[in-house]
PDB file of C-alpha atoms in Angstrom:
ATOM      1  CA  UNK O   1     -60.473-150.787 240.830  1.00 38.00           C
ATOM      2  CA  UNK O   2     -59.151-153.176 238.580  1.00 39.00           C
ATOM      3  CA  UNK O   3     -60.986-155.488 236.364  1.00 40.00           C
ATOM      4  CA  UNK O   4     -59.784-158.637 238.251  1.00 41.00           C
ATOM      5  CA  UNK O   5     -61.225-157.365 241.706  1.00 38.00           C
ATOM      6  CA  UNK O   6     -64.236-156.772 239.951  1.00 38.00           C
ATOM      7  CA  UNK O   7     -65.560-159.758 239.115  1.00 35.00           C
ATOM      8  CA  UNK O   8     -66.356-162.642 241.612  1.00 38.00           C
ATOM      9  CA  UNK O   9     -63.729-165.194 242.838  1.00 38.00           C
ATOM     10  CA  UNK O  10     -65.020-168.310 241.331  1.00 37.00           C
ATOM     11  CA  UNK O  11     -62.527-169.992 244.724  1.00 41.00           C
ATOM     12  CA  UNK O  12     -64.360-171.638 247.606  1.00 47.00           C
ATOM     13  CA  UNK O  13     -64.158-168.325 250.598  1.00 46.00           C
ATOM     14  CA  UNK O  14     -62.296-170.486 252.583  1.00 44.00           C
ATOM     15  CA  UNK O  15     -59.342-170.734 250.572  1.00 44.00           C
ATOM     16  CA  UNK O  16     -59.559-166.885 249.685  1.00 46.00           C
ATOM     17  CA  UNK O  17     -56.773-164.850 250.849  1.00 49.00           C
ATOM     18  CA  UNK O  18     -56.631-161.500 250.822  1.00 48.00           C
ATOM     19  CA  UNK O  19     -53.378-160.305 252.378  1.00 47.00           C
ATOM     20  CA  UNK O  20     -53.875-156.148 252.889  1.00 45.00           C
ATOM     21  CA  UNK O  21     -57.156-156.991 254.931  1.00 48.00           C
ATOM     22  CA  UNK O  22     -58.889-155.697 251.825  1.00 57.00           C
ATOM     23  CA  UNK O  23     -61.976-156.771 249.588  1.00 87.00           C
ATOM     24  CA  UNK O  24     -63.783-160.008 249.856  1.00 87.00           C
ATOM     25  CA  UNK O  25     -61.874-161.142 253.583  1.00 91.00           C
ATOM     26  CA  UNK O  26     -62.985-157.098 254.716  1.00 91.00           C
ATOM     27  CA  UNK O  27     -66.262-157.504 253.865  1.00 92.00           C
ATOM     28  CA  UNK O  28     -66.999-160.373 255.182  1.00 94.00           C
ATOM     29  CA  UNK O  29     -65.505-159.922 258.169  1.00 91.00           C
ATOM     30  CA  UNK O  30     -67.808-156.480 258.801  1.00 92.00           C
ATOM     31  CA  UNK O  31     -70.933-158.627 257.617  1.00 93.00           C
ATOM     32  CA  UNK O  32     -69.907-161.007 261.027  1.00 93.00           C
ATOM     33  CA  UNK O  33     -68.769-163.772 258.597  1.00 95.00           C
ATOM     34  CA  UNK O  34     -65.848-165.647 258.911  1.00 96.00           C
ATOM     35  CA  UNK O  35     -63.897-165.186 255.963  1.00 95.00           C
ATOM     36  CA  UNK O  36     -61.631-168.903 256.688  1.00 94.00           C
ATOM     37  CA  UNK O  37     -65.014-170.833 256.375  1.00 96.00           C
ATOM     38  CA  UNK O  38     -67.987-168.633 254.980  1.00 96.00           C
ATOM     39  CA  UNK O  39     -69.931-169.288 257.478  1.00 97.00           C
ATOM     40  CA  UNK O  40     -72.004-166.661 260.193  1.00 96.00           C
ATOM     41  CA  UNK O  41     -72.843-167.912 263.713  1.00 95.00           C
ATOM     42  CA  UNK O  42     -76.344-166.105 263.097  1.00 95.00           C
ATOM     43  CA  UNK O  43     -77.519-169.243 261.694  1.00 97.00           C
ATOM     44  CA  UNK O  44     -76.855-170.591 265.417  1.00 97.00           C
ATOM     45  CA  UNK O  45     -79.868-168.555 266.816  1.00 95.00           C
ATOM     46  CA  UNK O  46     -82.056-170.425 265.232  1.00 96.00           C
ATOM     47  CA  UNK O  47     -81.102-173.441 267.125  1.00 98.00           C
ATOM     48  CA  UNK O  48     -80.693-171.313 270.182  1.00 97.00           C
ATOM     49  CA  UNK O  49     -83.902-170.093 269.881  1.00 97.00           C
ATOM     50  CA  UNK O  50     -85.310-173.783 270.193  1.00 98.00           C
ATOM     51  CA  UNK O  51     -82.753-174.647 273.124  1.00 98.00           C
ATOM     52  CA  UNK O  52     -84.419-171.298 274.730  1.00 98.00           C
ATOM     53  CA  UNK O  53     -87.886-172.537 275.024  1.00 98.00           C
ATOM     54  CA  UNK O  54     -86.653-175.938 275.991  1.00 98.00           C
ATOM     55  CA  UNK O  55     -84.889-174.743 278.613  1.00 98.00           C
ATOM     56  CA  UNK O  56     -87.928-173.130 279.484  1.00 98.00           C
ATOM     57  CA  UNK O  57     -90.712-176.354 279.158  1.00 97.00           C
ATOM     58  CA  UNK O  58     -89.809-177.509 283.060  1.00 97.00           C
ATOM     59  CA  UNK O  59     -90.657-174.150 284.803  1.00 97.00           C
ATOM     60  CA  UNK O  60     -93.357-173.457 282.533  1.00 97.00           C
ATOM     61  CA  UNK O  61     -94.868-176.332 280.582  1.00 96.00           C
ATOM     62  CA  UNK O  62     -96.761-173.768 278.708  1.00 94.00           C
ATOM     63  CA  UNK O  63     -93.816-173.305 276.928  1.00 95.00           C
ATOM     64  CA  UNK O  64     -94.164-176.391 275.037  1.00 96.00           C
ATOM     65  CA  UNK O  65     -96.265-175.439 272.610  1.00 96.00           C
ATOM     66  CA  UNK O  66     -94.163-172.457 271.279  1.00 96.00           C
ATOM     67  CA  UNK O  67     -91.041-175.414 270.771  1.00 97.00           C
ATOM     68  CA  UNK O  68     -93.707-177.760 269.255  1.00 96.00           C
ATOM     69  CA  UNK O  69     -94.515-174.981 266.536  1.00 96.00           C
ATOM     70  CA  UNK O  70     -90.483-174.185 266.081  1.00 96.00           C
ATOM     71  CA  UNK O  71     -89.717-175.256 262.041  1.00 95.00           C
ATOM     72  CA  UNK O  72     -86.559-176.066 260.946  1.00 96.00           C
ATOM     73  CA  UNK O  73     -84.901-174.122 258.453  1.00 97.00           C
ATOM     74  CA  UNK O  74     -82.258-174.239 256.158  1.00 97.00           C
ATOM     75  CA  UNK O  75     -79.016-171.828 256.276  1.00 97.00           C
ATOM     76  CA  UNK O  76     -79.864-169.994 253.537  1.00 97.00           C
ATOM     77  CA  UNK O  77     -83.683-170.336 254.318  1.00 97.00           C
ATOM     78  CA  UNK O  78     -82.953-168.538 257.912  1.00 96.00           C
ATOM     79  CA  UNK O  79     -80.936-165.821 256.302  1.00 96.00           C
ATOM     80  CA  UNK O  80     -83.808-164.929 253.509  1.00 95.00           C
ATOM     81  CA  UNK O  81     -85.999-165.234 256.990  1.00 94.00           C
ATOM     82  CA  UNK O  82     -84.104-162.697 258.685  1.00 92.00           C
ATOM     83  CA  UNK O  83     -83.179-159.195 259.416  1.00 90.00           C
ATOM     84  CA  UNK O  84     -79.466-160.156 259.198  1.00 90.00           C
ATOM     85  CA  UNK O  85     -78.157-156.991 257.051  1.00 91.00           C
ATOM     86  CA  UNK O  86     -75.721-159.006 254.811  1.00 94.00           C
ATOM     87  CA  UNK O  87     -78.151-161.803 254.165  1.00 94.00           C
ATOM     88  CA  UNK O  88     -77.235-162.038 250.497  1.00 95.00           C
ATOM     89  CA  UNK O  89     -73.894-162.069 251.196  1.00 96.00           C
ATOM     90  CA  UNK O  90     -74.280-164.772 253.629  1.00 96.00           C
ATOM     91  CA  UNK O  91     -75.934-166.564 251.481  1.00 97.00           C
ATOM     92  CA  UNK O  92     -73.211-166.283 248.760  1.00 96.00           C
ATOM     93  CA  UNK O  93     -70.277-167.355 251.377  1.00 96.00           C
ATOM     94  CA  UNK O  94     -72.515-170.257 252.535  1.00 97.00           C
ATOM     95  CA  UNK O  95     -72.686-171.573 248.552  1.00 96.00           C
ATOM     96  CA  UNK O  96     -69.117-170.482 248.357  1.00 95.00           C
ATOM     97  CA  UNK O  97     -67.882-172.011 251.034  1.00 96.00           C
ATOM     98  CA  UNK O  98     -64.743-175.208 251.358  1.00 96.00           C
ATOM     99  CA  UNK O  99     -67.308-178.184 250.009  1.00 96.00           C
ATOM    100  CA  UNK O 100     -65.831-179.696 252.896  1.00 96.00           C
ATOM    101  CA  UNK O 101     -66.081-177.432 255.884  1.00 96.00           C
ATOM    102  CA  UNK O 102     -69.673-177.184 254.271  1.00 97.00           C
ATOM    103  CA  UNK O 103     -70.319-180.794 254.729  1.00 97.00           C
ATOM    104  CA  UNK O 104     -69.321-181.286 258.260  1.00 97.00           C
ATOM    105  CA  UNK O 105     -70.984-177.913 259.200  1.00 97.00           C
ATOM    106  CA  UNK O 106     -74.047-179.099 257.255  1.00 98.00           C
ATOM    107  CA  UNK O 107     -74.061-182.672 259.069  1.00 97.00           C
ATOM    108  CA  UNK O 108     -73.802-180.795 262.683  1.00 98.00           C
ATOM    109  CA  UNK O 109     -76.877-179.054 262.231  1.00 98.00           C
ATOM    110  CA  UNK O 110     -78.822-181.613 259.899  1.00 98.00           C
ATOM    111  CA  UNK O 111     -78.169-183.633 263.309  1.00 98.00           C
ATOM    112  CA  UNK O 112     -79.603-180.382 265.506  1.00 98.00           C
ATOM    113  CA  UNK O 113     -82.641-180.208 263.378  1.00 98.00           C
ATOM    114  CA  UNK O 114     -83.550-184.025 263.023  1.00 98.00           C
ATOM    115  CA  UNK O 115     -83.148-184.177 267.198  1.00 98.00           C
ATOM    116  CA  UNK O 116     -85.428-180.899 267.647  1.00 98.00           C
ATOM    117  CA  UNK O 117     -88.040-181.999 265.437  1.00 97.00           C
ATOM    118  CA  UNK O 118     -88.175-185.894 266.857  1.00 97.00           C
ATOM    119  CA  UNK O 119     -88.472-184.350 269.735  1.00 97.00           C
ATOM    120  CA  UNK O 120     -91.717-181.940 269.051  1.00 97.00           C
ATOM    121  CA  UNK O 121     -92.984-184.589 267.598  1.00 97.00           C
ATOM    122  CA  UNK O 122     -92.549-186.796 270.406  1.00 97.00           C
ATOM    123  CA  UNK O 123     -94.032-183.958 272.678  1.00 96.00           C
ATOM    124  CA  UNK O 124     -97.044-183.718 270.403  1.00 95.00           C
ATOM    125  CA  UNK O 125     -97.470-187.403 271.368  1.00 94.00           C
ATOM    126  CA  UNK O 126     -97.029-186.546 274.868  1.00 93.00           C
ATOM    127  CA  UNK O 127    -100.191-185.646 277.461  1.00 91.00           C
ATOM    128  CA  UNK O 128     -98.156-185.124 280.565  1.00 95.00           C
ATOM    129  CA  UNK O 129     -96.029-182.252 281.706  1.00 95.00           C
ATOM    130  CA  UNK O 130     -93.373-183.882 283.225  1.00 96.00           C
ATOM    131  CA  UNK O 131     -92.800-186.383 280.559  1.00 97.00           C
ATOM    132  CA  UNK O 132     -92.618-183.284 277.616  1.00 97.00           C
ATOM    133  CA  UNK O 133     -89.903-181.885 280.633  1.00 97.00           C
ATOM    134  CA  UNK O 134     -87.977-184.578 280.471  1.00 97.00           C
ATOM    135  CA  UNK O 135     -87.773-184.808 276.572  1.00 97.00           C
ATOM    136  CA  UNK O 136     -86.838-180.906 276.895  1.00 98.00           C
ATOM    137  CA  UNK O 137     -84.272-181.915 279.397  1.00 97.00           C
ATOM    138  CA  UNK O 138     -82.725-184.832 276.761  1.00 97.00           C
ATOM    139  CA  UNK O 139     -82.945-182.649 273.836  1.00 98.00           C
ATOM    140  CA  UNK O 140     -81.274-180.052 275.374  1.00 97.00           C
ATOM    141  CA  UNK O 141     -78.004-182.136 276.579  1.00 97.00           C
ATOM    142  CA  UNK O 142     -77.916-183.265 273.098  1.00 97.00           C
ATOM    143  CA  UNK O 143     -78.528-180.487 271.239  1.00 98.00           C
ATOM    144  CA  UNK O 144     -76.388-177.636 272.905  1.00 98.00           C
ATOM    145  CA  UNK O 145     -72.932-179.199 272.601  1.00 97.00           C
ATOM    146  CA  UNK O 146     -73.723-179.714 268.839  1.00 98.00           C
ATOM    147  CA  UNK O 147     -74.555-175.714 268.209  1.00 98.00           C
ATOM    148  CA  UNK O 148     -70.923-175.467 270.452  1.00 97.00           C
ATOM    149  CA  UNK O 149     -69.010-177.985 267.640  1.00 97.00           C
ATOM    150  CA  UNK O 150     -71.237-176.015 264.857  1.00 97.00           C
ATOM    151  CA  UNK O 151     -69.871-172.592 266.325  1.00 97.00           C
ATOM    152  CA  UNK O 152     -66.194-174.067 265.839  1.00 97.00           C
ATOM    153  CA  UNK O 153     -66.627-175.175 262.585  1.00 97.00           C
ATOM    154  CA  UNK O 154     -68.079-171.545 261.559  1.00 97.00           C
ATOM    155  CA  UNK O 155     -64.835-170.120 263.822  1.00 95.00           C
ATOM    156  CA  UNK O 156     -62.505-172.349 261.613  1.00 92.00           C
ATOM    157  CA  UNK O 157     -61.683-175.632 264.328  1.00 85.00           C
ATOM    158  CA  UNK O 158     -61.634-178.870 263.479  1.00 67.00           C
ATOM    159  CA  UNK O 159     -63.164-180.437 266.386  1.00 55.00           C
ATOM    160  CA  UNK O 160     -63.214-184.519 265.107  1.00 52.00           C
ATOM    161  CA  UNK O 161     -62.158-185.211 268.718  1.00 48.00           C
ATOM    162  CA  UNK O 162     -65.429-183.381 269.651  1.00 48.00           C
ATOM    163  CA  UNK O 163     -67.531-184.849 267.498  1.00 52.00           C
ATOM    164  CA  UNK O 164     -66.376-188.988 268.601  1.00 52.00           C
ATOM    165  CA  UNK O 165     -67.150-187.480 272.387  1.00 48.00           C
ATOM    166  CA  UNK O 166     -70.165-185.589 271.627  1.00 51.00           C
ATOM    167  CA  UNK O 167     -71.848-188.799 269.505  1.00 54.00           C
ATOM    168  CA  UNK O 168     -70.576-191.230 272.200  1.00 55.00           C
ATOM    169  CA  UNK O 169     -72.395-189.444 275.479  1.00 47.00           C
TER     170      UNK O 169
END
């Protein structure tokens, strides 16, 4: 090992190359992170996880409560959360990361979260059934094609075309 690949790249991950499929690109790519952005679509269960149980709220309006208690966390507060066996290194990519893949990535789900949590809150407002199952029916037209634009900017697309549609339905 030479000195150089010994120390950390100081160069945003996405513009990282690493030609013999070796080092940093290797291991992120084994750690399920996508060594062109920095970014890991495990961050996308935790908005999945909130999609899941408003999916749920029609069929069983029990399930309401269980969104209503959902918090939103941050992408490197859901990795020190988890299980996820590279969280550090997740972590690291995330901070790492092209400032301005970052940005959009970070506006996509700063959008997810403020939409979930209006909507508990407007649920926790809420003493009928069938109006908390149409809020979970809203939030979850909204919500799911923003985790699909948030899982494109983690795989490396651009997706502005997506975005002007998305905001605009």
């Amino acid at each position: 090992m030479t000195m150089a690949s010994s120390k950390p790249s100081l160069l945003p991950v996405a513009k990282q190359t690493d030609p013999n499929g070796s080092g940093r690109e290797a291991e992120l790519s084994a750690a399920n992170i996508n060594p062109r952005t920095g970014l890991a679509t495990d961050y996308l269960n935790h908005f999945n996880e909130a999609i899941m149980l408003l999916e749920m709220i029609p069929d069983m309006p029990d399930c309401a409560a269980d969104f209503m208690e959902w918090q939103p966390l941050s992408y490197p507060e859901h990795f020190m959360a988890s299980n996820f066996k590279a969280r550090d290194l997740a972590i690291e990519a995330y901070e790492q990361a092209d400032p301005d893949i970052r940005a959009r990535f970070d506006n996509v789900t700063g959008d997810m979260t403020t939409i979930l949590t209006a909507v508990a809150s407007a649920m926790k407002g809420v003493r009928q059934d069938k109006t908390r199952a149409v809020l979970a029916i809203q939030a979850t037209g909204w919500v799911k094609p923003l985790v699909t634009l948030a899982g494109g900017i983690i795989n490396g697309e651009r997706g502005e075309t997506d975005v002007d549609y998305i905001m605009n339905h």
